[in-house]
Structures are given as structure tokens and as C-alpha cells.
Amino acid sequence: MLDQLEKFDITKMIDTYLIPWGINIVMALAIFIIGKMVVNTLTSVLSKVLSKSKMDDILVNFVTSIIRTILLLFVVIAALDRLGVDTTSLIALLGAAGLAVGLALQGSLQNFASGVMLIVFRPFKAGDFVEVAGTAGVVETISIFSSTMRTGDNREIIIPNGSIYGGTITNFSARDTRRIDMTFGIGYDDDIKKAKELLEAIVTADERVLPEPKTVIAVSELANSSVNFVVRPWVKTGDYWAVKWDLTEQVKLQFDQAGISIPYPQMDVHHTAKK
């Protein structure tokens, strides 16, 4: 009698608990495995589509990672629901946690949003010489939260993307050509026409100066102690600093040779002796 009772209880337990739970576990595993495979396939296709659209690799990887995480979360919730877990409470908990994290990371979210905008709209790219957030240098990397720049003295500076996108961006490498703006002063007793001819000859002799747009050389100001010329040649962007420095040196050498003075600030002090 006892054996029959034990047999009956075991059979009932198998029919009532083990088989249904086993089926649920198998189904949950199937949902998770198949769902994961589907998610991987979808994100792989999405990655290829985004790459063909010439979107930046950083943004492609980030977008696909976010979408993959969200889809996997739905797969996990579906698997747990199959096991009988109350997913409504879980979704509410995840929502509350997400809100709390969002409030705690407002600055990081701003940097993230700015990073996405920088990657999508591309006001500059790696290798450009820019001035952003009060810093000038060559852009080395642009990531989701920050960008890395290298200054002229080889310092590495990491700037939050929020500071970059929220301010003025000056990209010196955006155009193929740049205009050099220089001012040279001569004394009031010097020959203006001769000085202008020298400046024209110096600019023309440099092959790096572009013929178009035409270089502007003109008297711009009758200052307190000098007659000022503006010299504005156009050059290729990569030649900007080299040409500017070379022209400045040549002007000094040629003016000295021609006897044209370059005034500098000075003060005359007159002392009257008391009798």
C-alpha cells in the first residue's frame, strides 16, 4: 500500500511539476538561443547597411551595439516570461533604474549626444587642425564621449564632446587654401612706392603663393609712428605657416638692404635742468 502511495506521489509530481517545468525550461532556452541568433543576424545586416552608407565606423559600432543590447533584453524578457516570471515588474524596475542612471549621468549623456552629432555631421575629422573649447591642435581621435587632440608642442589633450559641440569650432583644414594676413609698417620718411614694389617682388618670388585669388598689397593705415601696409597672399593650407614665416623674414632682409626703416615703439624724454 505504501509502495503504491509513493508511486502515485512520484507520478503525480512528475506529471504536475517536472514535465511542465521541463517543457518551460526547454522552451525558454529555445527562445533565448533562437532569439540570440536572430539578433546577431539582424545587427550584422544593419552593420553592413550602415557601413555602405559611409557612416563613421565608430558610430556604426556604437549604434549596432546599442540595438543589439536592446534586442537581447527583449529576448531575455521573453524567455523569463516563458518560465513564468512576472516580467511586468521587471520592466518597471529596469525603467526606474534607467531613469536613475540617466539623471546621475546627465553630463555623460550630453557628451554622448554631442559625440553622435560630431560623428554624423563631421565638422572636422581626424588629422584636421582645429580650434575648439579654447584649444588649438590636430585632431587624433573622435570617440563617443570625448575627442583627443595633439597640440603644436606635442601635448595630448582630451576634451569632452559637450564642450566642443556647445562652442565655436574653427577648422583650419576644412578648405584647400588659406589667406595669410600680414601687416608691415614703414617710416613716414621712407618711399611708399618703393616699399610697395619690394613687397610685390617678395610675394611674386615665392612659388608657393597662388596666382589666384590675387594677392592684395595696399596701404591700410597712417598710424602714429608708421605707414602700414597689408599683405594678403593666398596659399595652400599646408603651406600657411612656412610661407608666412619666410615672407616675414624676406621683408625684413629686403627692407634693410633697401634702406627702408621698420618703426618700433619708442619714447623721447626731454629733461630740462633747473638753474
PDB file of C-alpha atoms in Angstrom:
ATOM      1  CA  MET A   1       0.000   0.000   0.000  1.00  0.00           C
ATOM      2  CA  LEU A   2       2.854   2.339   0.926  1.00  0.00           C
ATOM      3  CA  ASP A   3       4.662   1.462  -2.285  1.00  0.00           C
ATOM      4  CA  GLN A   4       1.562   2.294  -4.320  1.00  0.00           C
ATOM      5  CA  LEU A   5       1.199   5.638  -2.495  1.00  0.00           C
ATOM      6  CA  GLU A   6       4.821   6.519  -3.110  1.00  0.00           C
ATOM      7  CA  LYS A   7       4.460   5.513  -6.756  1.00  0.00           C
ATOM      8  CA  PHE A   8       1.333   7.582  -7.057  1.00  0.00           C
ATOM      9  CA  ASP A   9       3.002  10.636  -5.471  1.00  0.00           C
ATOM     10  CA  ILE A  10       6.062  10.369  -7.715  1.00  0.00           C
ATOM     11  CA  THR A  11       3.919  10.010 -10.816  1.00  0.00           C
ATOM     12  CA  LYS A  12       1.808  12.966  -9.775  1.00  0.00           C
ATOM     13  CA  MET A  13       4.913  15.053  -9.086  1.00  0.00           C
ATOM     14  CA  ILE A  14       6.342  14.179 -12.486  1.00  0.00           C
ATOM     15  CA  ASP A  15       3.097  14.983 -14.270  1.00  0.00           C
ATOM     16  CA  THR A  16       2.358  18.113 -12.254  1.00  0.00           C
ATOM     17  CA  TYR A  17       5.773  19.688 -11.852  1.00  0.00           C
ATOM     18  CA  LEU A  18       8.684  18.065 -13.613  1.00  0.00           C
ATOM     19  CA  ILE A  19       7.221  17.704 -17.099  1.00  0.00           C
ATOM     20  CA  PRO A  20       5.648  21.206 -17.288  1.00  0.00           C
ATOM     21  CA  TRP A  21       8.755  22.812 -15.820  1.00  0.00           C
ATOM     22  CA  GLY A  22      10.972  20.827 -18.123  1.00  0.00           C
ATOM     23  CA  ILE A  23       8.949  21.926 -21.116  1.00  0.00           C
ATOM     24  CA  ASN A  24       9.077  25.550 -19.958  1.00  0.00           C
ATOM     25  CA  ILE A  25      12.831  25.406 -19.432  1.00  0.00           C
ATOM     26  CA  VAL A  26      13.398  23.851 -22.843  1.00  0.00           C
ATOM     27  CA  MET A  27      11.123  26.401 -24.483  1.00  0.00           C
ATOM     28  CA  ALA A  28      12.830  29.267 -22.634  1.00  0.00           C
ATOM     29  CA  LEU A  29      16.260  28.030 -23.747  1.00  0.00           C
ATOM     30  CA  ALA A  30      14.973  27.680 -27.306  1.00  0.00           C
ATOM     31  CA  ILE A  31      13.586  31.223 -27.218  1.00  0.00           C
ATOM     32  CA  PHE A  32      16.892  32.561 -25.898  1.00  0.00           C
ATOM     33  CA  ILE A  33      19.118  30.643 -28.332  1.00  0.00           C
ATOM     34  CA  ILE A  34      16.986  31.273 -31.415  1.00  0.00           C
ATOM     35  CA  GLY A  35      16.375  34.879 -30.363  1.00  0.00           C
ATOM     36  CA  LYS A  36      20.102  35.462 -29.897  1.00  0.00           C
ATOM     37  CA  MET A  37      20.798  34.050 -33.358  1.00  0.00           C
ATOM     38  CA  VAL A  38      18.145  36.308 -34.888  1.00  0.00           C
ATOM     39  CA  VAL A  39      19.541  39.342 -33.041  1.00  0.00           C
ATOM     40  CA  ASN A  40      23.079  38.594 -34.254  1.00  0.00           C
ATOM     41  CA  THR A  41      21.841  38.245 -37.827  1.00  0.00           C
ATOM     42  CA  LEU A  42      19.848  41.495 -37.688  1.00  0.00           C
ATOM     43  CA  THR A  43      22.693  43.509 -36.171  1.00  0.00           C
ATOM     44  CA  SER A  44      25.142  42.068 -38.705  1.00  0.00           C
ATOM     45  CA  VAL A  45      22.877  43.118 -41.585  1.00  0.00           C
ATOM     46  CA  LEU A  46      22.376  46.548 -40.001  1.00  0.00           C
ATOM     47  CA  SER A  47      26.126  46.991 -39.594  1.00  0.00           C
ATOM     48  CA  LYS A  48      26.714  46.234 -43.281  1.00  0.00           C
ATOM     49  CA  VAL A  49      23.944  48.606 -44.363  1.00  0.00           C
ATOM     50  CA  LEU A  50      25.296  51.437 -42.195  1.00  0.00           C
ATOM     51  CA  SER A  51      28.855  50.816 -43.409  1.00  0.00           C
ATOM     52  CA  LYS A  52      27.726  51.029 -47.042  1.00  0.00           C
ATOM     53  CA  SER A  53      26.080  54.369 -46.272  1.00  0.00           C
ATOM     54  CA  LYS A  54      29.593  55.694 -45.450  1.00  0.00           C
ATOM     55  CA  MET A  55      28.724  56.287 -41.811  1.00  0.00           C
ATOM     56  CA  ASP A  56      31.686  56.573 -39.463  1.00  0.00           C
ATOM     57  CA  ASP A  57      32.882  53.207 -38.112  1.00  0.00           C
ATOM     58  CA  ILE A  58      32.738  54.475 -34.520  1.00  0.00           C
ATOM     59  CA  LEU A  59      29.079  55.382 -34.862  1.00  0.00           C
ATOM     60  CA  VAL A  60      28.280  52.142 -36.727  1.00  0.00           C
ATOM     61  CA  ASN A  61      29.781  50.040 -33.939  1.00  0.00           C
ATOM     62  CA  PHE A  62      28.071  52.070 -31.239  1.00  0.00           C
ATOM     63  CA  VAL A  63      24.617  52.023 -32.879  1.00  0.00           C
ATOM     64  CA  THR A  64      24.763  48.293 -33.570  1.00  0.00           C
ATOM     65  CA  SER A  65      25.911  47.635 -30.001  1.00  0.00           C
ATOM     66  CA  ILE A  66      23.010  49.630 -28.546  1.00  0.00           C
ATOM     67  CA  ILE A  67      20.441  47.935 -30.805  1.00  0.00           C
ATOM     68  CA  ARG A  68      21.903  44.509 -30.079  1.00  0.00           C
ATOM     69  CA  THR A  69      21.695  45.130 -26.318  1.00  0.00           C
ATOM     70  CA  ILE A  70      18.070  46.297 -26.539  1.00  0.00           C
ATOM     71  CA  LEU A  71      17.015  43.329 -28.698  1.00  0.00           C
ATOM     72  CA  LEU A  72      18.784  40.874 -26.406  1.00  0.00           C
ATOM     73  CA  LEU A  73      16.964  42.426 -23.464  1.00  0.00           C
ATOM     74  CA  PHE A  74      13.634  41.691 -25.186  1.00  0.00           C
ATOM     75  CA  VAL A  75      14.778  38.113 -25.842  1.00  0.00           C
ATOM     76  CA  VAL A  76      15.702  37.624 -22.169  1.00  0.00           C
ATOM     77  CA  ILE A  77      12.343  39.065 -21.049  1.00  0.00           C
ATOM     78  CA  ALA A  78      10.509  36.710 -23.435  1.00  0.00           C
ATOM     79  CA  ALA A  79      12.462  33.727 -22.095  1.00  0.00           C
ATOM     80  CA  LEU A  80      11.747  34.695 -18.492  1.00  0.00           C
ATOM     81  CA  ASP A  81       8.085  35.174 -19.309  1.00  0.00           C
ATOM     82  CA  ARG A  82       8.013  31.610 -20.644  1.00  0.00           C
ATOM     83  CA  LEU A  83       9.374  30.447 -17.280  1.00  0.00           C
ATOM     84  CA  GLY A  84       6.504  32.199 -15.519  1.00  0.00           C
ATOM     85  CA  VAL A  85       8.497  35.143 -14.158  1.00  0.00           C
ATOM     86  CA  ASP A  86       6.475  38.339 -13.683  1.00  0.00           C
ATOM     87  CA  THR A  87       8.149  40.430 -16.387  1.00  0.00           C
ATOM     88  CA  THR A  88       5.877  43.437 -15.791  1.00  0.00           C
ATOM     89  CA  SER A  89       7.616  44.161 -12.507  1.00  0.00           C
ATOM     90  CA  LEU A  90      10.999  43.532 -14.151  1.00  0.00           C
ATOM     91  CA  ILE A  91      10.282  46.028 -16.948  1.00  0.00           C
ATOM     92  CA  ALA A  92       9.145  48.635 -14.397  1.00  0.00           C
ATOM     93  CA  LEU A  93      12.307  48.032 -12.373  1.00  0.00           C
ATOM     94  CA  LEU A  94      14.520  48.402 -15.444  1.00  0.00           C
ATOM     95  CA  GLY A  95      12.699  51.612 -16.391  1.00  0.00           C
ATOM     96  CA  ALA A  96      13.212  53.101 -12.938  1.00  0.00           C
ATOM     97  CA  ALA A  97      16.859  52.062 -12.944  1.00  0.00           C
ATOM     98  CA  GLY A  98      17.339  53.602 -16.390  1.00  0.00           C
ATOM     99  CA  LEU A  99      15.782  56.883 -15.223  1.00  0.00           C
ATOM    100  CA  ALA A 100      18.005  56.987 -12.145  1.00  0.00           C
ATOM    101  CA  VAL A 101      21.122  56.286 -14.196  1.00  0.00           C
ATOM    102  CA  GLY A 102      20.091  58.931 -16.736  1.00  0.00           C
ATOM    103  CA  LEU A 103      19.709  61.583 -14.042  1.00  0.00           C
ATOM    104  CA  ALA A 104      23.027  60.628 -12.480  1.00  0.00           C
ATOM    105  CA  LEU A 105      24.871  60.768 -15.810  1.00  0.00           C
ATOM    106  CA  GLN A 106      23.450  63.946 -17.334  1.00  0.00           C
ATOM    107  CA  GLY A 107      26.921  65.259 -18.200  1.00  0.00           C
ATOM    108  CA  SER A 108      27.941  61.974 -19.790  1.00  0.00           C
ATOM    109  CA  LEU A 109      24.711  61.838 -21.781  1.00  0.00           C
ATOM    110  CA  GLN A 110      25.380  65.364 -23.056  1.00  0.00           C
ATOM    111  CA  ASN A 111      28.864  64.309 -24.126  1.00  0.00           C
ATOM    112  CA  PHE A 112      27.401  61.223 -25.778  1.00  0.00           C
ATOM    113  CA  ALA A 113      24.798  63.234 -27.708  1.00  0.00           C
ATOM    114  CA  SER A 114      27.473  65.720 -28.780  1.00  0.00           C
ATOM    115  CA  GLY A 115      29.744  62.869 -29.860  1.00  0.00           C
ATOM    116  CA  VAL A 116      26.993  61.435 -32.048  1.00  0.00           C
ATOM    117  CA  MET A 117      26.443  64.875 -33.617  1.00  0.00           C
ATOM    118  CA  LEU A 118      30.169  65.309 -34.258  1.00  0.00           C
ATOM    119  CA  ILE A 119      30.395  61.914 -35.933  1.00  0.00           C
ATOM    120  CA  VAL A 120      27.237  62.384 -38.000  1.00  0.00           C
ATOM    121  CA  PHE A 121      27.767  65.970 -39.189  1.00  0.00           C
ATOM    122  CA  ARG A 122      31.590  65.855 -39.217  1.00  0.00           C
ATOM    123  CA  PRO A 123      32.608  69.479 -38.662  1.00  0.00           C
ATOM    124  CA  PHE A 124      36.131  68.061 -38.523  1.00  0.00           C
ATOM    125  CA  LYS A 125      37.858  64.715 -38.919  1.00  0.00           C
ATOM    126  CA  ALA A 126      40.985  63.031 -37.620  1.00  0.00           C
ATOM    127  CA  GLY A 127      44.060  64.850 -38.915  1.00  0.00           C
ATOM    128  CA  ASP A 128      42.417  68.301 -39.146  1.00  0.00           C
ATOM    129  CA  PHE A 129      43.963  71.298 -37.417  1.00  0.00           C
ATOM    130  CA  VAL A 130      41.165  72.911 -35.402  1.00  0.00           C
ATOM    131  CA  GLU A 131      40.497  75.298 -32.551  1.00  0.00           C
ATOM    132  CA  VAL A 132      37.794  74.097 -30.148  1.00  0.00           C
ATOM    133  CA  ALA A 133      36.985  74.815 -26.500  1.00  0.00           C
ATOM    134  CA  GLY A 134      39.877  77.294 -26.350  1.00  0.00           C
ATOM    135  CA  THR A 135      42.415  74.735 -27.579  1.00  0.00           C
ATOM    136  CA  ALA A 136      44.159  74.565 -30.953  1.00  0.00           C
ATOM    137  CA  GLY A 137      45.702  71.364 -32.256  1.00  0.00           C
ATOM    138  CA  VAL A 138      45.477  68.388 -34.587  1.00  0.00           C
ATOM    139  CA  VAL A 139      42.545  66.020 -34.060  1.00  0.00           C
ATOM    140  CA  GLU A 140      43.758  62.485 -33.395  1.00  0.00           C
ATOM    141  CA  THR A 141      40.616  60.582 -32.409  1.00  0.00           C
ATOM    142  CA  ILE A 142      36.893  61.286 -32.102  1.00  0.00           C
ATOM    143  CA  SER A 143      35.094  58.939 -29.731  1.00  0.00           C
ATOM    144  CA  ILE A 144      31.559  58.897 -28.386  1.00  0.00           C
ATOM    145  CA  PHE A 145      32.264  60.824 -25.171  1.00  0.00           C
ATOM    146  CA  SER A 146      35.453  62.786 -25.880  1.00  0.00           C
ATOM    147  CA  SER A 147      37.947  63.776 -28.554  1.00  0.00           C
ATOM    148  CA  THR A 148      41.734  63.679 -28.373  1.00  0.00           C
ATOM    149  CA  MET A 149      43.912  66.457 -29.804  1.00  0.00           C
ATOM    150  CA  ARG A 150      47.667  66.946 -30.185  1.00  0.00           C
ATOM    151  CA  THR A 151      48.990  70.467 -29.724  1.00  0.00           C
ATOM    152  CA  GLY A 152      51.909  72.029 -31.578  1.00  0.00           C
ATOM    153  CA  ASP A 153      54.265  71.255 -28.679  1.00  0.00           C
ATOM    154  CA  ASN A 154      53.151  67.594 -28.742  1.00  0.00           C
ATOM    155  CA  ARG A 155      50.807  67.653 -25.741  1.00  0.00           C
ATOM    156  CA  GLU A 156      47.835  65.298 -25.754  1.00  0.00           C
ATOM    157  CA  ILE A 157      44.591  66.973 -24.711  1.00  0.00           C
ATOM    158  CA  ILE A 158      41.311  65.116 -24.161  1.00  0.00           C
ATOM    159  CA  ILE A 159      38.244  67.365 -24.479  1.00  0.00           C
ATOM    160  CA  PRO A 160      34.647  66.323 -23.596  1.00  0.00           C
ATOM    161  CA  ASN A 161      32.482  66.392 -26.706  1.00  0.00           C
ATOM    162  CA  GLY A 162      29.889  68.543 -24.946  1.00  0.00           C
ATOM    163  CA  SER A 163      32.438  71.356 -24.618  1.00  0.00           C
ATOM    164  CA  ILE A 164      33.324  71.034 -28.321  1.00  0.00           C
ATOM    165  CA  TYR A 165      29.860  70.934 -29.846  1.00  0.00           C
ATOM    166  CA  GLY A 166      28.494  73.567 -27.473  1.00  0.00           C
ATOM    167  CA  GLY A 167      31.060  76.166 -28.581  1.00  0.00           C
ATOM    168  CA  THR A 168      32.618  77.637 -31.697  1.00  0.00           C
ATOM    169  CA  ILE A 169      34.507  75.217 -33.940  1.00  0.00           C
ATOM    170  CA  THR A 170      37.237  76.667 -36.175  1.00  0.00           C
ATOM    171  CA  ASN A 171      38.547  74.164 -38.710  1.00  0.00           C
ATOM    172  CA  PHE A 172      41.733  75.458 -40.356  1.00  0.00           C
ATOM    173  CA  SER A 173      41.972  72.362 -42.557  1.00  0.00           C
ATOM    174  CA  ALA A 174      38.448  72.475 -43.973  1.00  0.00           C
ATOM    175  CA  ARG A 175      39.497  74.389 -47.112  1.00  0.00           C
ATOM    176  CA  ASP A 176      42.294  73.666 -49.565  1.00  0.00           C
ATOM    177  CA  THR A 177      43.560  77.248 -49.488  1.00  0.00           C
ATOM    178  CA  ARG A 178      44.030  79.973 -46.866  1.00  0.00           C
ATOM    179  CA  ARG A 179      44.805  83.671 -46.938  1.00  0.00           C
ATOM    180  CA  ILE A 180      47.768  84.970 -44.950  1.00  0.00           C
ATOM    181  CA  ASP A 181      47.059  88.339 -43.336  1.00  0.00           C
ATOM    182  CA  MET A 182      50.226  90.316 -42.586  1.00  0.00           C
ATOM    183  CA  THR A 183      50.896  93.949 -41.730  1.00  0.00           C
ATOM    184  CA  PHE A 184      54.217  95.736 -42.276  1.00  0.00           C
ATOM    185  CA  GLY A 185      54.975  99.304 -41.246  1.00  0.00           C
ATOM    186  CA  ILE A 186      57.493 101.740 -42.749  1.00  0.00           C
ATOM    187  CA  GLY A 187      58.613 105.160 -41.611  1.00  0.00           C
ATOM    188  CA  TYR A 188      56.928 108.331 -42.789  1.00  0.00           C
ATOM    189  CA  ASP A 189      60.187 109.455 -44.404  1.00  0.00           C
ATOM    190  CA  ASP A 190      60.500 106.248 -46.489  1.00  0.00           C
ATOM    191  CA  ASP A 191      59.449 105.860 -50.127  1.00  0.00           C
ATOM    192  CA  ILE A 192      55.959 104.303 -50.166  1.00  0.00           C
ATOM    193  CA  LYS A 193      56.116 103.292 -53.833  1.00  0.00           C
ATOM    194  CA  LYS A 194      59.494 101.628 -53.401  1.00  0.00           C
ATOM    195  CA  ALA A 195      58.277  99.720 -50.348  1.00  0.00           C
ATOM    196  CA  LYS A 196      55.216  98.519 -52.234  1.00  0.00           C
ATOM    197  CA  GLU A 197      57.331  97.366 -55.190  1.00  0.00           C
ATOM    198  CA  LEU A 198      59.582  95.413 -52.826  1.00  0.00           C
ATOM    199  CA  LEU A 199      56.612  93.744 -51.178  1.00  0.00           C
ATOM    200  CA  GLU A 200      55.202  92.762 -54.577  1.00  0.00           C
ATOM    201  CA  ALA A 201      58.563  91.357 -55.669  1.00  0.00           C
ATOM    202  CA  ILE A 202      58.955  89.351 -52.459  1.00  0.00           C
ATOM    203  CA  VAL A 203      55.495  87.801 -52.786  1.00  0.00           C
ATOM    204  CA  THR A 204      55.901  87.079 -56.515  1.00  0.00           C
ATOM    205  CA  ALA A 205      59.262  85.369 -55.946  1.00  0.00           C
ATOM    206  CA  ASP A 206      57.718  82.754 -53.647  1.00  0.00           C
ATOM    207  CA  GLU A 207      56.350  79.966 -55.844  1.00  0.00           C
ATOM    208  CA  ARG A 208      54.095  78.727 -53.041  1.00  0.00           C
ATOM    209  CA  VAL A 209      51.957  81.869 -53.280  1.00  0.00           C
ATOM    210  CA  LEU A 210      48.954  81.152 -55.500  1.00  0.00           C
ATOM    211  CA  PRO A 211      48.282  83.384 -58.533  1.00  0.00           C
ATOM    212  CA  GLU A 212      44.541  83.293 -57.824  1.00  0.00           C
ATOM    213  CA  PRO A 213      42.990  84.837 -55.831  1.00  0.00           C
ATOM    214  CA  LYS A 214      45.292  87.763 -56.452  1.00  0.00           C
ATOM    215  CA  THR A 215      47.499  88.966 -53.591  1.00  0.00           C
ATOM    216  CA  VAL A 216      46.379  92.229 -52.001  1.00  0.00           C
ATOM    217  CA  ILE A 217      49.142  94.734 -51.150  1.00  0.00           C
ATOM    218  CA  ALA A 218      47.915  98.159 -50.075  1.00  0.00           C
ATOM    219  CA  VAL A 219      48.409 100.986 -47.610  1.00  0.00           C
ATOM    220  CA  SER A 220      45.933 100.271 -44.835  1.00  0.00           C
ATOM    221  CA  GLU A 221      46.660 102.857 -42.167  1.00  0.00           C
ATOM    222  CA  LEU A 222      48.560 106.028 -41.376  1.00  0.00           C
ATOM    223  CA  ALA A 223      49.431 105.084 -37.827  1.00  0.00           C
ATOM    224  CA  ASN A 224      51.034 107.183 -35.109  1.00  0.00           C
ATOM    225  CA  SER A 225      54.595 106.238 -35.998  1.00  0.00           C
ATOM    226  CA  SER A 226      54.354 104.258 -39.245  1.00  0.00           C
ATOM    227  CA  VAL A 227      52.682 103.851 -42.606  1.00  0.00           C
ATOM    228  CA  ASN A 228      51.173 100.354 -42.543  1.00  0.00           C
ATOM    229  CA  PHE A 229      50.853  98.006 -45.495  1.00  0.00           C
ATOM    230  CA  VAL A 230      48.568  94.969 -45.552  1.00  0.00           C
ATOM    231  CA  VAL A 231      49.942  91.976 -47.447  1.00  0.00           C
ATOM    232  CA  ARG A 232      47.400  89.196 -48.079  1.00  0.00           C
ATOM    233  CA  PRO A 233      48.639  86.340 -50.280  1.00  0.00           C
ATOM    234  CA  TRP A 234      46.744  83.063 -50.800  1.00  0.00           C
ATOM    235  CA  VAL A 235      48.499  79.718 -50.289  1.00  0.00           C
ATOM    236  CA  LYS A 236      47.679  76.053 -49.906  1.00  0.00           C
ATOM    237  CA  THR A 237      46.548  75.272 -46.386  1.00  0.00           C
ATOM    238  CA  GLY A 238      49.546  73.056 -45.710  1.00  0.00           C
ATOM    239  CA  ASP A 239      51.961  75.879 -46.670  1.00  0.00           C
ATOM    240  CA  TYR A 240      50.369  78.540 -44.457  1.00  0.00           C
ATOM    241  CA  TRP A 241      52.890  78.823 -41.628  1.00  0.00           C
ATOM    242  CA  ALA A 242      56.003  78.159 -43.701  1.00  0.00           C
ATOM    243  CA  VAL A 243      55.096  80.875 -46.219  1.00  0.00           C
ATOM    244  CA  LYS A 244      54.126  83.352 -43.515  1.00  0.00           C
ATOM    245  CA  TRP A 245      57.404  82.939 -41.675  1.00  0.00           C
ATOM    246  CA  ASP A 246      59.508  83.032 -44.858  1.00  0.00           C
ATOM    247  CA  LEU A 247      57.782  86.157 -46.196  1.00  0.00           C
ATOM    248  CA  THR A 248      58.192  87.939 -42.867  1.00  0.00           C
ATOM    249  CA  GLU A 249      61.924  87.173 -42.887  1.00  0.00           C
ATOM    250  CA  GLN A 250      62.342  88.280 -46.505  1.00  0.00           C
ATOM    251  CA  VAL A 251      60.545  91.581 -45.862  1.00  0.00           C
ATOM    252  CA  LYS A 252      62.947  92.398 -43.034  1.00  0.00           C
ATOM    253  CA  LEU A 253      66.006  91.472 -45.098  1.00  0.00           C
ATOM    254  CA  GLN A 254      64.859  93.306 -48.239  1.00  0.00           C
ATOM    255  CA  PHE A 255      63.795  96.435 -46.335  1.00  0.00           C
ATOM    256  CA  ASP A 256      67.155  96.578 -44.547  1.00  0.00           C
ATOM    257  CA  GLN A 257      69.001  96.194 -47.843  1.00  0.00           C
ATOM    258  CA  ALA A 258      66.910  98.932 -49.486  1.00  0.00           C
ATOM    259  CA  GLY A 259      67.290 101.289 -46.528  1.00  0.00           C
ATOM    260  CA  ILE A 260      63.593 101.225 -45.637  1.00  0.00           C
ATOM    261  CA  SER A 261      63.007 101.507 -41.920  1.00  0.00           C
ATOM    262  CA  ILE A 262      60.567  99.467 -39.878  1.00  0.00           C
ATOM    263  CA  PRO A 263      59.499 101.701 -36.980  1.00  0.00           C
ATOM    264  CA  TYR A 264      59.236 100.331 -33.472  1.00  0.00           C
ATOM    265  CA  PRO A 265      57.672 101.898 -30.368  1.00  0.00           C
ATOM    266  CA  GLN A 266      59.955 104.442 -28.747  1.00  0.00           C
ATOM    267  CA  MET A 267      59.702 107.360 -26.372  1.00  0.00           C
ATOM    268  CA  ASP A 268      61.657 110.610 -26.389  1.00  0.00           C
ATOM    269  CA  VAL A 269      62.315 112.018 -22.930  1.00  0.00           C
ATOM    270  CA  HIS A 270      63.360 115.662 -22.629  1.00  0.00           C
ATOM    271  CA  HIS A 271      64.971 116.755 -19.395  1.00  0.00           C
ATOM    272  CA  THR A 272      65.332 120.416 -18.529  1.00  0.00           C
ATOM    273  CA  ALA A 273      67.959 121.178 -15.894  1.00  0.00           C
ATOM    274  CA  LYS A 274      66.959 123.570 -13.164  1.00  0.00           C
ATOM    275  CA  LYS A 275      69.064 126.705 -12.759  1.00  0.00           C
TER     276      LYS A 275
END
